[in-house]
Amino acid sequence: MADLPPLREVIARHDLRARKSLGQNFLLDLNLTARIARAAGVGPGDSAIEIGPGPGGLTRALLETGAMVVAVETDARCLDALADLGDAYPGRLIPHHADALAVDLPALAPPPRRIVANLPYNVATTLLLRWLGEIDAYESLTLMFQKEVADRLVAGSGSKAYGRLSVLTQWLCETRREFNVDRAAFTPPPKVMSSVITLVPRPAPLAPARRDRLETVTRAAFGQRRKMLRASLKPLGLDPASLGIEPTLRAEDLPVEAFCALARALDDS
Ligand code: SAM
C-alpha cells in the first residue's frame, strides 16, 4: 500500500462534509474497499472506471490492483482530494470532473473496461439503465446499490422482487450478489442496507428482442403487476395465449425469454 493519510484526515483536510444531494455516503474501511475491488476481478491491464470516487477509499483499492483507474466525479472538492492519490500512483489515476449521467464513459477509457462503484443512490438505476444501452463496452460492472434495488437485479421470476429492472438487466447480463453491506459501514450511514452486485454481460442477449419493445411490454405488464397478463397486455393489442403463454399468469411469473417473445410479437403486430 502506498503511504497515504487515513481517509478521515483526507475528509477533514478537503472539507468533504457529505452532501445528501450528491448521494455521498463514504466508505472508510479499506478492508471493505479491497473486498469490492477483489469481487470486481480488476487487475493490471484493465481500465477500472469508478463513478464518484469521493475521498478515494475504493479508488485506493482499485489502484492497488495495478489497474488504470478512470475516476468520474461531479464534486470538485473530491477532485482536490484525489490529486494526492494520483501522485502516489503516478500515471495510473485519471480523474474527470464530470457528471456521470452526461459523460461518454467508453470514450474515456480503453478496453477491457470494468465499472466499479459505490454509486450515488439517487442516480444509480438511471446510470445502470444507461450502461445497459452500451453493455458491449464493458467486461463487468461491480456496483454498490441499496439492497432493495440489488434484490430486484438478482431476482428470478416467481419472486416478489422480480420486476422490470430484473428483466431488462438479466436479458443482457448475468447478475450475482457479492455480499450485503451494513449501514454502519458508511459515513454518514444511509437509511437502508446495501449490497454489492456484479453484472457480467452475456455474449448475446438471452433471447432476441428490441430493447424499446421490451421496455414497452415490461412497463405494461409490471405497471399493473397484480393483473393477469391478458388484461395488462390488452392495451398493447397483445394476446399472450397466441404465443403459448398462459394468459392468467401475472408479470412476476413470466421468465425473461417470455417477455422477449412478447416484445417480438409487438414488433410484428
Ligand atoms: N466512492 C466513494 C466511497 O465509496 O467512499 C464515494 C461514494 S458516494 C456513495 C457517491 C459519490 O458519487 C460521491 O463522491 C458523489 O460526489 C459522487 N456523485 C454523485 N452524483 C454524481 C454524478 N452524477 N456523477 C459523478 N459522480 C457523482
PDB file of C-alpha atoms and ligand atoms in Angstrom:
ATOM      1  CA  MET A   1       0.000   0.000   0.000  1.00  0.00           C
ATOM      2  CA  ALA A   2       1.272   3.476  -0.826  1.00  0.00           C
ATOM      3  CA  ASP A   3       1.913   5.671   2.216  1.00  0.00           C
ATOM      4  CA  LEU A   4      -1.306   7.670   2.317  1.00  0.00           C
ATOM      5  CA  PRO A   5      -3.089   9.580   5.088  1.00  0.00           C
ATOM      6  CA  PRO A   6      -6.143   7.999   6.755  1.00  0.00           C
ATOM      7  CA  LEU A   7      -9.368   8.797   4.879  1.00  0.00           C
ATOM      8  CA  ARG A   8     -10.753  10.735   7.854  1.00  0.00           C
ATOM      9  CA  GLU A   9      -7.777  13.061   7.522  1.00  0.00           C
ATOM     10  CA  VAL A  10      -8.436  13.455   3.779  1.00  0.00           C
ATOM     11  CA  ILE A  11     -12.060  14.314   4.530  1.00  0.00           C
ATOM     12  CA  ALA A  12     -11.080  16.883   7.151  1.00  0.00           C
ATOM     13  CA  ARG A  13      -8.330  18.459   5.042  1.00  0.00           C
ATOM     14  CA  HIS A  14     -10.581  18.923   1.991  1.00  0.00           C
ATOM     15  CA  ASP A  15     -13.705  19.737   3.974  1.00  0.00           C
ATOM     16  CA  LEU A  16     -15.603  16.825   2.426  1.00  0.00           C
ATOM     17  CA  ARG A  17     -18.702  17.137   4.557  1.00  0.00           C
ATOM     18  CA  ALA A  18     -21.111  14.689   2.961  1.00  0.00           C
ATOM     19  CA  ARG A  19     -23.787  16.228   0.723  1.00  0.00           C
ATOM     20  CA  LYS A  20     -27.052  14.361   0.668  1.00  0.00           C
ATOM     21  CA  SER A  21     -27.987  15.830  -2.714  1.00  0.00           C
ATOM     22  CA  LEU A  22     -24.928  14.057  -4.201  1.00  0.00           C
ATOM     23  CA  GLY A  23     -25.698  10.721  -2.533  1.00  0.00           C
ATOM     24  CA  GLN A  24     -22.495  10.960  -0.523  1.00  0.00           C
ATOM     25  CA  ASN A  25     -22.108   8.021   1.854  1.00  0.00           C
ATOM     26  CA  PHE A  26     -18.402   7.305   2.087  1.00  0.00           C
ATOM     27  CA  LEU A  27     -16.621   4.008   2.745  1.00  0.00           C
ATOM     28  CA  LEU A  28     -13.705   4.478   5.110  1.00  0.00           C
ATOM     29  CA  ASP A  29     -12.919   0.813   5.831  1.00  0.00           C
ATOM     30  CA  LEU A  30     -10.068  -0.134   3.499  1.00  0.00           C
ATOM     31  CA  ASN A  31     -10.679  -3.864   4.083  1.00  0.00           C
ATOM     32  CA  LEU A  32     -14.155  -3.395   2.663  1.00  0.00           C
ATOM     33  CA  THR A  33     -12.985  -1.377  -0.342  1.00  0.00           C
ATOM     34  CA  ALA A  34     -10.306  -4.036  -1.039  1.00  0.00           C
ATOM     35  CA  ARG A  35     -13.052  -6.676  -0.900  1.00  0.00           C
ATOM     36  CA  ILE A  36     -15.076  -4.780  -3.515  1.00  0.00           C
ATOM     37  CA  ALA A  37     -12.022  -4.482  -5.786  1.00  0.00           C
ATOM     38  CA  ARG A  38     -11.381  -8.236  -5.419  1.00  0.00           C
ATOM     39  CA  ALA A  39     -15.008  -9.043  -6.238  1.00  0.00           C
ATOM     40  CA  ALA A  40     -14.696  -6.892  -9.359  1.00  0.00           C
ATOM     41  CA  GLY A  41     -11.779  -9.010 -10.559  1.00  0.00           C
ATOM     42  CA  VAL A  42      -9.863  -5.880 -11.573  1.00  0.00           C
ATOM     43  CA  GLY A  43      -6.177  -6.323 -12.383  1.00  0.00           C
ATOM     44  CA  PRO A  44      -3.214  -4.989 -14.346  1.00  0.00           C
ATOM     45  CA  GLY A  45      -4.171  -4.209 -17.937  1.00  0.00           C
ATOM     46  CA  ASP A  46      -7.771  -3.308 -17.000  1.00  0.00           C
ATOM     47  CA  SER A  47      -9.373   0.104 -17.114  1.00  0.00           C
ATOM     48  CA  ALA A  48     -11.282   0.362 -13.849  1.00  0.00           C
ATOM     49  CA  ILE A  49     -13.909   3.073 -14.251  1.00  0.00           C
ATOM     50  CA  GLU A  50     -15.021   4.434 -10.912  1.00  0.00           C
ATOM     51  CA  ILE A  51     -18.063   6.659 -10.636  1.00  0.00           C
ATOM     52  CA  GLY A  52     -17.935   9.009  -7.678  1.00  0.00           C
ATOM     53  CA  PRO A  53     -14.549   8.349  -6.035  1.00  0.00           C
ATOM     54  CA  GLY A  54     -15.375  10.764  -3.187  1.00  0.00           C
ATOM     55  CA  PRO A  55     -12.444  10.822  -0.726  1.00  0.00           C
ATOM     56  CA  GLY A  56     -10.880   7.878  -2.598  1.00  0.00           C
ATOM     57  CA  GLY A  57     -11.205   4.762  -0.397  1.00  0.00           C
ATOM     58  CA  LEU A  58     -12.337   2.488  -3.230  1.00  0.00           C
ATOM     59  CA  THR A  59     -10.012   4.330  -5.618  1.00  0.00           C
ATOM     60  CA  ARG A  60      -7.038   3.294  -3.465  1.00  0.00           C
ATOM     61  CA  ALA A  61      -8.128  -0.329  -3.562  1.00  0.00           C
ATOM     62  CA  LEU A  62      -8.521  -0.217  -7.350  1.00  0.00           C
ATOM     63  CA  LEU A  63      -5.095   1.381  -7.800  1.00  0.00           C
ATOM     64  CA  GLU A  64      -3.553  -1.313  -5.581  1.00  0.00           C
ATOM     65  CA  THR A  65      -4.673  -3.971  -8.086  1.00  0.00           C
ATOM     66  CA  GLY A  66      -2.346  -2.475 -10.706  1.00  0.00           C
ATOM     67  CA  ALA A  67      -5.226  -1.321 -12.953  1.00  0.00           C
ATOM     68  CA  MET A  68      -5.529   2.036 -14.678  1.00  0.00           C
ATOM     69  CA  VAL A  69      -8.287   3.949 -12.854  1.00  0.00           C
ATOM     70  CA  VAL A  70     -10.547   6.455 -14.576  1.00  0.00           C
ATOM     71  CA  ALA A  71     -12.493   8.284 -11.880  1.00  0.00           C
ATOM     72  CA  VAL A  72     -15.537  10.400 -12.763  1.00  0.00           C
ATOM     73  CA  GLU A  73     -16.633  12.762 -10.002  1.00  0.00           C
ATOM     74  CA  THR A  74     -19.044  15.672 -10.051  1.00  0.00           C
ATOM     75  CA  ASP A  75     -17.958  17.246  -6.729  1.00  0.00           C
ATOM     76  CA  ALA A  76     -14.879  19.448  -7.248  1.00  0.00           C
ATOM     77  CA  ARG A  77     -13.851  19.104  -3.567  1.00  0.00           C
ATOM     78  CA  CYS A  78     -13.224  15.388  -4.166  1.00  0.00           C
ATOM     79  CA  LEU A  79     -11.074  16.083  -7.222  1.00  0.00           C
ATOM     80  CA  ASP A  80      -8.674  18.032  -4.990  1.00  0.00           C
ATOM     81  CA  ALA A  81      -8.525  15.103  -2.596  1.00  0.00           C
ATOM     82  CA  LEU A  82      -7.725  12.734  -5.466  1.00  0.00           C
ATOM     83  CA  ALA A  83      -4.712  14.748  -6.577  1.00  0.00           C
ATOM     84  CA  ASP A  84      -2.545  13.284  -3.737  1.00  0.00           C
ATOM     85  CA  LEU A  85      -3.661   9.809  -4.726  1.00  0.00           C
ATOM     86  CA  GLY A  86      -2.576  10.445  -8.301  1.00  0.00           C
ATOM     87  CA  ASP A  87       0.899  11.396  -7.035  1.00  0.00           C
ATOM     88  CA  ALA A  88       1.150   8.139  -5.087  1.00  0.00           C
ATOM     89  CA  TYR A  89       0.367   6.043  -8.196  1.00  0.00           C
ATOM     90  CA  PRO A  90       2.000   8.028 -10.999  1.00  0.00           C
ATOM     91  CA  GLY A  91       0.286   7.841 -14.379  1.00  0.00           C
ATOM     92  CA  ARG A  92      -2.431   5.407 -13.281  1.00  0.00           C
ATOM     93  CA  LEU A  93      -5.218   7.642 -11.975  1.00  0.00           C
ATOM     94  CA  ILE A  94      -7.135   9.718 -14.497  1.00  0.00           C
ATOM     95  CA  PRO A  95      -9.673  11.962 -12.742  1.00  0.00           C
ATOM     96  CA  HIS A  96     -12.543  13.513 -14.683  1.00  0.00           C
ATOM     97  CA  HIS A  97     -14.606  16.326 -13.268  1.00  0.00           C
ATOM     98  CA  ALA A  98     -17.935  15.449 -14.871  1.00  0.00           C
ATOM     99  CA  ASP A  99     -21.494  14.303 -14.323  1.00  0.00           C
ATOM    100  CA  ALA A 100     -21.536  10.541 -14.916  1.00  0.00           C
ATOM    101  CA  LEU A 101     -25.029  10.913 -16.395  1.00  0.00           C
ATOM    102  CA  ALA A 102     -23.668  13.079 -19.194  1.00  0.00           C
ATOM    103  CA  VAL A 103     -20.264  11.567 -19.895  1.00  0.00           C
ATOM    104  CA  ASP A 104     -19.338   9.109 -22.659  1.00  0.00           C
ATOM    105  CA  LEU A 105     -17.564   6.517 -20.496  1.00  0.00           C
ATOM    106  CA  PRO A 106     -16.233   4.203 -23.220  1.00  0.00           C
ATOM    107  CA  ALA A 107     -14.534   7.230 -24.807  1.00  0.00           C
ATOM    108  CA  LEU A 108     -12.650   7.916 -21.551  1.00  0.00           C
ATOM    109  CA  ALA A 109     -11.034   4.527 -21.045  1.00  0.00           C
ATOM    110  CA  PRO A 110      -9.602   1.887 -23.379  1.00  0.00           C
ATOM    111  CA  PRO A 111     -10.872  -1.710 -23.117  1.00  0.00           C
ATOM    112  CA  PRO A 112     -11.002  -4.005 -21.211  1.00  0.00           C
ATOM    113  CA  ARG A 113     -13.250  -1.818 -19.056  1.00  0.00           C
ATOM    114  CA  ARG A 114     -14.738  -2.690 -15.687  1.00  0.00           C
ATOM    115  CA  ILE A 115     -17.029  -0.253 -13.924  1.00  0.00           C
ATOM    116  CA  VAL A 116     -16.621  -0.398 -10.150  1.00  0.00           C
ATOM    117  CA  ALA A 117     -18.513   1.998  -7.929  1.00  0.00           C
ATOM    118  CA  ASN A 118     -20.200   2.728  -4.659  1.00  0.00           C
ATOM    119  CA  LEU A 119     -22.951   4.506  -6.556  1.00  0.00           C
ATOM    120  CA  PRO A 120     -24.797   7.658  -5.515  1.00  0.00           C
ATOM    121  CA  TYR A 121     -28.183   6.032  -4.869  1.00  0.00           C
ATOM    122  CA  ASN A 122     -30.246   8.920  -6.230  1.00  0.00           C
ATOM    123  CA  VAL A 123     -28.982   8.224  -9.773  1.00  0.00           C
ATOM    124  CA  ALA A 124     -27.963   4.551  -9.501  1.00  0.00           C
ATOM    125  CA  THR A 125     -30.742   2.994 -11.597  1.00  0.00           C
ATOM    126  CA  THR A 126     -30.606   5.762 -14.196  1.00  0.00           C
ATOM    127  CA  LEU A 127     -26.882   5.107 -14.586  1.00  0.00           C
ATOM    128  CA  LEU A 128     -27.406   1.355 -14.790  1.00  0.00           C
ATOM    129  CA  LEU A 129     -30.075   1.681 -17.498  1.00  0.00           C
ATOM    130  CA  ARG A 130     -27.730   3.900 -19.446  1.00  0.00           C
ATOM    131  CA  TRP A 131     -24.841   1.404 -19.190  1.00  0.00           C
ATOM    132  CA  LEU A 132     -27.142  -1.433 -20.282  1.00  0.00           C
ATOM    133  CA  GLY A 133     -27.571   0.505 -23.525  1.00  0.00           C
ATOM    134  CA  GLU A 134     -23.824   0.225 -24.224  1.00  0.00           C
ATOM    135  CA  ILE A 135     -23.192  -3.038 -22.379  1.00  0.00           C
ATOM    136  CA  ASP A 136     -20.824  -4.475 -25.005  1.00  0.00           C
ATOM    137  CA  ALA A 137     -18.289  -1.828 -23.984  1.00  0.00           C
ATOM    138  CA  TYR A 138     -17.757  -3.468 -20.574  1.00  0.00           C
ATOM    139  CA  GLU A 139     -16.281  -6.703 -19.214  1.00  0.00           C
ATOM    140  CA  SER A 140     -18.148  -6.349 -15.949  1.00  0.00           C
ATOM    141  CA  LEU A 141     -19.871  -3.914 -13.603  1.00  0.00           C
ATOM    142  CA  THR A 142     -19.432  -4.286  -9.842  1.00  0.00           C
ATOM    143  CA  LEU A 143     -21.715  -1.828  -8.120  1.00  0.00           C
ATOM    144  CA  MET A 144     -22.983  -0.958  -4.676  1.00  0.00           C
ATOM    145  CA  PHE A 145     -26.760  -0.443  -4.677  1.00  0.00           C
ATOM    146  CA  GLN A 146     -29.286  -0.016  -1.939  1.00  0.00           C
ATOM    147  CA  LYS A 147     -30.303  -3.564  -1.073  1.00  0.00           C
ATOM    148  CA  GLU A 148     -33.849  -3.190  -2.335  1.00  0.00           C
ATOM    149  CA  VAL A 149     -32.578  -2.376  -5.843  1.00  0.00           C
ATOM    150  CA  ALA A 150     -29.951  -5.127  -5.623  1.00  0.00           C
ATOM    151  CA  ASP A 151     -32.699  -7.628  -4.743  1.00  0.00           C
ATOM    152  CA  ARG A 152     -34.506  -6.667  -7.931  1.00  0.00           C
ATOM    153  CA  LEU A 153     -31.388  -7.075 -10.055  1.00  0.00           C
ATOM    154  CA  VAL A 154     -30.817 -10.682  -8.991  1.00  0.00           C
ATOM    155  CA  ALA A 155     -34.465 -11.775  -8.541  1.00  0.00           C
ATOM    156  CA  GLY A 156     -35.779 -14.619 -10.696  1.00  0.00           C
ATOM    157  CA  SER A 157     -39.335 -14.946 -11.988  1.00  0.00           C
ATOM    158  CA  GLY A 158     -41.794 -16.029  -9.331  1.00  0.00           C
ATOM    159  CA  SER A 159     -40.181 -13.901  -6.649  1.00  0.00           C
ATOM    160  CA  LYS A 160     -41.657 -10.740  -5.179  1.00  0.00           C
ATOM    161  CA  ALA A 161     -38.618  -8.639  -6.065  1.00  0.00           C
ATOM    162  CA  TYR A 162     -38.772  -9.674  -9.732  1.00  0.00           C
ATOM    163  CA  GLY A 163     -39.727  -6.704 -11.874  1.00  0.00           C
ATOM    164  CA  ARG A 164     -38.957  -4.568 -14.874  1.00  0.00           C
ATOM    165  CA  LEU A 165     -35.373  -3.872 -13.817  1.00  0.00           C
ATOM    166  CA  SER A 166     -34.768  -7.626 -13.334  1.00  0.00           C
ATOM    167  CA  VAL A 167     -35.938  -8.362 -16.885  1.00  0.00           C
ATOM    168  CA  LEU A 168     -34.092  -5.510 -18.609  1.00  0.00           C
ATOM    169  CA  THR A 169     -30.866  -6.351 -16.752  1.00  0.00           C
ATOM    170  CA  GLN A 170     -30.934 -10.154 -16.894  1.00  0.00           C
ATOM    171  CA  TRP A 171     -31.804 -10.069 -20.593  1.00  0.00           C
ATOM    172  CA  LEU A 172     -28.286  -8.700 -21.193  1.00  0.00           C
ATOM    173  CA  CYS A 173     -26.253  -9.700 -18.137  1.00  0.00           C
ATOM    174  CA  GLU A 174     -25.649 -12.465 -15.668  1.00  0.00           C
ATOM    175  CA  THR A 175     -26.103 -10.958 -12.229  1.00  0.00           C
ATOM    176  CA  ARG A 176     -24.760 -12.097  -8.883  1.00  0.00           C
ATOM    177  CA  ARG A 177     -24.836 -10.700  -5.387  1.00  0.00           C
ATOM    178  CA  GLU A 178     -21.350 -10.465  -3.946  1.00  0.00           C
ATOM    179  CA  PHE A 179     -22.270  -9.502  -0.371  1.00  0.00           C
ATOM    180  CA  ASN A 180     -24.516  -7.258   1.686  1.00  0.00           C
ATOM    181  CA  VAL A 181     -23.134  -4.193   3.434  1.00  0.00           C
ATOM    182  CA  ASP A 182     -24.486  -2.852   6.691  1.00  0.00           C
ATOM    183  CA  ARG A 183     -25.492   0.812   7.021  1.00  0.00           C
ATOM    184  CA  ALA A 184     -22.817   1.272   9.685  1.00  0.00           C
ATOM    185  CA  ALA A 185     -20.061   0.693   7.108  1.00  0.00           C
ATOM    186  CA  PHE A 186     -20.765   4.131   5.578  1.00  0.00           C
ATOM    187  CA  THR A 187     -20.047   7.673   6.768  1.00  0.00           C
ATOM    188  CA  PRO A 188     -22.668   9.011   7.183  1.00  0.00           C
ATOM    189  CA  PRO A 189     -24.796   5.837   7.318  1.00  0.00           C
ATOM    190  CA  PRO A 190     -27.589   5.717   4.725  1.00  0.00           C
ATOM    191  CA  LYS A 191     -31.140   4.863   5.822  1.00  0.00           C
ATOM    192  CA  VAL A 192     -31.070   1.426   4.180  1.00  0.00           C
ATOM    193  CA  MET A 193     -28.917  -1.701   3.815  1.00  0.00           C
ATOM    194  CA  SER A 194     -26.745  -2.046   0.726  1.00  0.00           C
ATOM    195  CA  SER A 195     -25.426  -4.849  -1.487  1.00  0.00           C
ATOM    196  CA  VAL A 196     -22.589  -5.206  -3.947  1.00  0.00           C
ATOM    197  CA  ILE A 197     -23.731  -6.742  -7.220  1.00  0.00           C
ATOM    198  CA  THR A 198     -21.676  -7.894 -10.196  1.00  0.00           C
ATOM    199  CA  LEU A 199     -23.132  -7.838 -13.703  1.00  0.00           C
ATOM    200  CA  VAL A 200     -21.322  -9.711 -16.454  1.00  0.00           C
ATOM    201  CA  PRO A 201     -22.593  -9.019 -19.979  1.00  0.00           C
ATOM    202  CA  ARG A 202     -23.815 -12.150 -21.757  1.00  0.00           C
ATOM    203  CA  PRO A 203     -22.094 -12.986 -25.060  1.00  0.00           C
ATOM    204  CA  ALA A 204     -25.539 -12.439 -26.626  1.00  0.00           C
ATOM    205  CA  PRO A 205     -28.892 -11.357 -25.135  1.00  0.00           C
ATOM    206  CA  LEU A 206     -30.879 -14.170 -23.523  1.00  0.00           C
ATOM    207  CA  ALA A 207     -33.349 -14.059 -26.452  1.00  0.00           C
ATOM    208  CA  PRO A 208     -33.838 -11.772 -29.465  1.00  0.00           C
ATOM    209  CA  ALA A 209     -35.845  -8.596 -28.839  1.00  0.00           C
ATOM    210  CA  ARG A 210     -35.654  -4.872 -29.418  1.00  0.00           C
ATOM    211  CA  ARG A 211     -34.900  -3.033 -26.204  1.00  0.00           C
ATOM    212  CA  ASP A 212     -37.578  -0.367 -26.749  1.00  0.00           C
ATOM    213  CA  ARG A 213     -40.187  -3.085 -27.316  1.00  0.00           C
ATOM    214  CA  LEU A 214     -39.044  -4.960 -24.216  1.00  0.00           C
ATOM    215  CA  GLU A 215     -39.347  -1.717 -22.271  1.00  0.00           C
ATOM    216  CA  THR A 216     -42.881  -1.200 -23.564  1.00  0.00           C
ATOM    217  CA  VAL A 217     -44.013  -4.729 -22.735  1.00  0.00           C
ATOM    218  CA  THR A 218     -42.453  -4.781 -19.258  1.00  0.00           C
ATOM    219  CA  ARG A 219     -43.865  -1.336 -18.474  1.00  0.00           C
ATOM    220  CA  ALA A 220     -47.363  -2.515 -19.322  1.00  0.00           C
ATOM    221  CA  ALA A 221     -47.051  -5.863 -17.547  1.00  0.00           C
ATOM    222  CA  PHE A 222     -45.368  -4.683 -14.329  1.00  0.00           C
ATOM    223  CA  GLY A 223     -47.251  -1.374 -14.281  1.00  0.00           C
ATOM    224  CA  GLN A 224     -50.262  -3.430 -13.268  1.00  0.00           C
ATOM    225  CA  ARG A 225     -48.471  -6.369 -11.722  1.00  0.00           C
ATOM    226  CA  ARG A 226     -51.496  -7.645  -9.820  1.00  0.00           C
ATOM    227  CA  LYS A 227     -53.469  -8.027 -13.036  1.00  0.00           C
ATOM    228  CA  MET A 228     -53.374 -11.123 -15.219  1.00  0.00           C
ATOM    229  CA  LEU A 229     -51.322 -10.763 -18.377  1.00  0.00           C
ATOM    230  CA  ARG A 230     -54.343 -10.963 -20.633  1.00  0.00           C
ATOM    231  CA  ALA A 231     -55.636  -7.757 -19.024  1.00  0.00           C
ATOM    232  CA  SER A 232     -52.362  -5.867 -18.547  1.00  0.00           C
ATOM    233  CA  LEU A 233     -51.208  -6.531 -22.133  1.00  0.00           C
ATOM    234  CA  LYS A 234     -54.553  -5.853 -23.773  1.00  0.00           C
ATOM    235  CA  PRO A 235     -53.868  -2.122 -24.305  1.00  0.00           C
ATOM    236  CA  LEU A 236     -50.857  -3.151 -26.422  1.00  0.00           C
ATOM    237  CA  GLY A 237     -53.037  -5.418 -28.567  1.00  0.00           C
ATOM    238  CA  LEU A 238     -51.086  -8.462 -27.360  1.00  0.00           C
ATOM    239  CA  ASP A 239     -52.719 -11.809 -26.707  1.00  0.00           C
ATOM    240  CA  PRO A 240     -50.376 -13.947 -24.578  1.00  0.00           C
ATOM    241  CA  ALA A 241     -52.305 -17.132 -25.389  1.00  0.00           C
ATOM    242  CA  SER A 242     -51.443 -16.780 -29.076  1.00  0.00           C
ATOM    243  CA  LEU A 243     -47.773 -17.112 -28.068  1.00  0.00           C
ATOM    244  CA  GLY A 244     -48.383 -20.122 -25.861  1.00  0.00           C
ATOM    245  CA  ILE A 245     -48.190 -18.001 -22.700  1.00  0.00           C
ATOM    246  CA  GLU A 246     -50.804 -18.797 -20.071  1.00  0.00           C
ATOM    247  CA  PRO A 247     -52.961 -15.607 -20.050  1.00  0.00           C
ATOM    248  CA  THR A 248     -53.915 -15.936 -16.385  1.00  0.00           C
ATOM    249  CA  LEU A 249     -50.305 -15.578 -15.254  1.00  0.00           C
ATOM    250  CA  ARG A 250     -49.075 -12.318 -13.728  1.00  0.00           C
ATOM    251  CA  ALA A 251     -45.984 -10.417 -14.833  1.00  0.00           C
ATOM    252  CA  GLU A 252     -43.889 -11.667 -11.934  1.00  0.00           C
ATOM    253  CA  ASP A 253     -44.404 -15.274 -13.075  1.00  0.00           C
ATOM    254  CA  LEU A 254     -43.009 -14.737 -16.556  1.00  0.00           C
ATOM    255  CA  PRO A 255     -39.358 -15.550 -17.355  1.00  0.00           C
ATOM    256  CA  VAL A 256     -37.215 -13.108 -19.327  1.00  0.00           C
ATOM    257  CA  GLU A 257     -37.427 -15.200 -22.531  1.00  0.00           C
ATOM    258  CA  ALA A 258     -41.239 -14.955 -22.482  1.00  0.00           C
ATOM    259  CA  PHE A 259     -41.042 -11.161 -22.221  1.00  0.00           C
ATOM    260  CA  CYS A 260     -38.739 -11.266 -25.258  1.00  0.00           C
ATOM    261  CA  ALA A 261     -41.343 -13.307 -27.157  1.00  0.00           C
ATOM    262  CA  LEU A 262     -43.963 -10.684 -26.280  1.00  0.00           C
ATOM    263  CA  ALA A 263     -41.612  -7.905 -27.417  1.00  0.00           C
ATOM    264  CA  ARG A 264     -41.123  -9.649 -30.765  1.00  0.00           C
ATOM    265  CA  ALA A 265     -44.866 -10.099 -31.125  1.00  0.00           C
ATOM    266  CA  LEU A 266     -45.294  -6.373 -30.544  1.00  0.00           C
ATOM    267  CA  ASP A 267     -42.843  -5.809 -33.367  1.00  0.00           C
ATOM    268  CA  ASP A 268     -44.904  -7.999 -35.685  1.00  0.00           C
ATOM    269  CA  SER A 269     -48.259  -6.518 -34.747  1.00  0.00           C
TER     270      SER A 269
HETATM  271  N1  SAM B   1     -16.560   6.050  -3.777  1.00  0.00           N
HETATM  272  C1  SAM B   1     -16.670   6.817  -2.561  1.00  0.00           C
HETATM  273  C2  SAM B   1     -16.705   5.893  -1.373  1.00  0.00           C
HETATM  274  O1  SAM B   1     -17.027   4.724  -1.587  1.00  0.00           O
HETATM  275  O2  SAM B   1     -16.423   6.349  -0.268  1.00  0.00           O
HETATM  276  C3  SAM B   1     -17.898   7.733  -2.578  1.00  0.00           C
HETATM  277  C4  SAM B   1     -19.216   7.058  -2.846  1.00  0.00           C
HETATM  278  S1  SAM B   1     -20.633   8.098  -2.590  1.00  0.00           S
HETATM  279  C5  SAM B   1     -21.875   6.871  -2.284  1.00  0.00           C
HETATM  280  C6  SAM B   1     -21.103   8.638  -4.235  1.00  0.00           C
HETATM  281  C7  SAM B   1     -20.112   9.551  -4.934  1.00  0.00           C
HETATM  282  O3  SAM B   1     -20.629   9.863  -6.227  1.00  0.00           O
HETATM  283  C8  SAM B   1     -19.862  10.871  -4.256  1.00  0.00           C
HETATM  284  O4  SAM B   1     -18.482  11.146  -4.204  1.00  0.00           O
HETATM  285  C9  SAM B   1     -20.584  11.906  -5.131  1.00  0.00           C
HETATM  286  O5  SAM B   1     -19.998  13.187  -5.118  1.00  0.00           O
HETATM  287  C10 SAM B   1     -20.470  11.254  -6.489  1.00  0.00           C
HETATM  288  N2  SAM B   1     -21.543  11.633  -7.440  1.00  0.00           N
HETATM  289  C11 SAM B   1     -22.842  11.919  -7.173  1.00  0.00           C
HETATM  290  N3  SAM B   1     -23.531  12.165  -8.299  1.00  0.00           N
HETATM  291  C12 SAM B   1     -22.635  12.026  -9.313  1.00  0.00           C
HETATM  292  C13 SAM B   1     -22.723  12.168 -10.723  1.00  0.00           C
HETATM  293  N4  SAM B   1     -23.895  12.474 -11.317  1.00  0.00           N
HETATM  294  N5  SAM B   1     -21.610  11.973 -11.471  1.00  0.00           N
HETATM  295  C14 SAM B   1     -20.423  11.647 -10.876  1.00  0.00           C
HETATM  296  N6  SAM B   1     -20.286  11.498  -9.552  1.00  0.00           N
HETATM  297  C15 SAM B   1     -21.368  11.677  -8.773  1.00  0.00           C
END
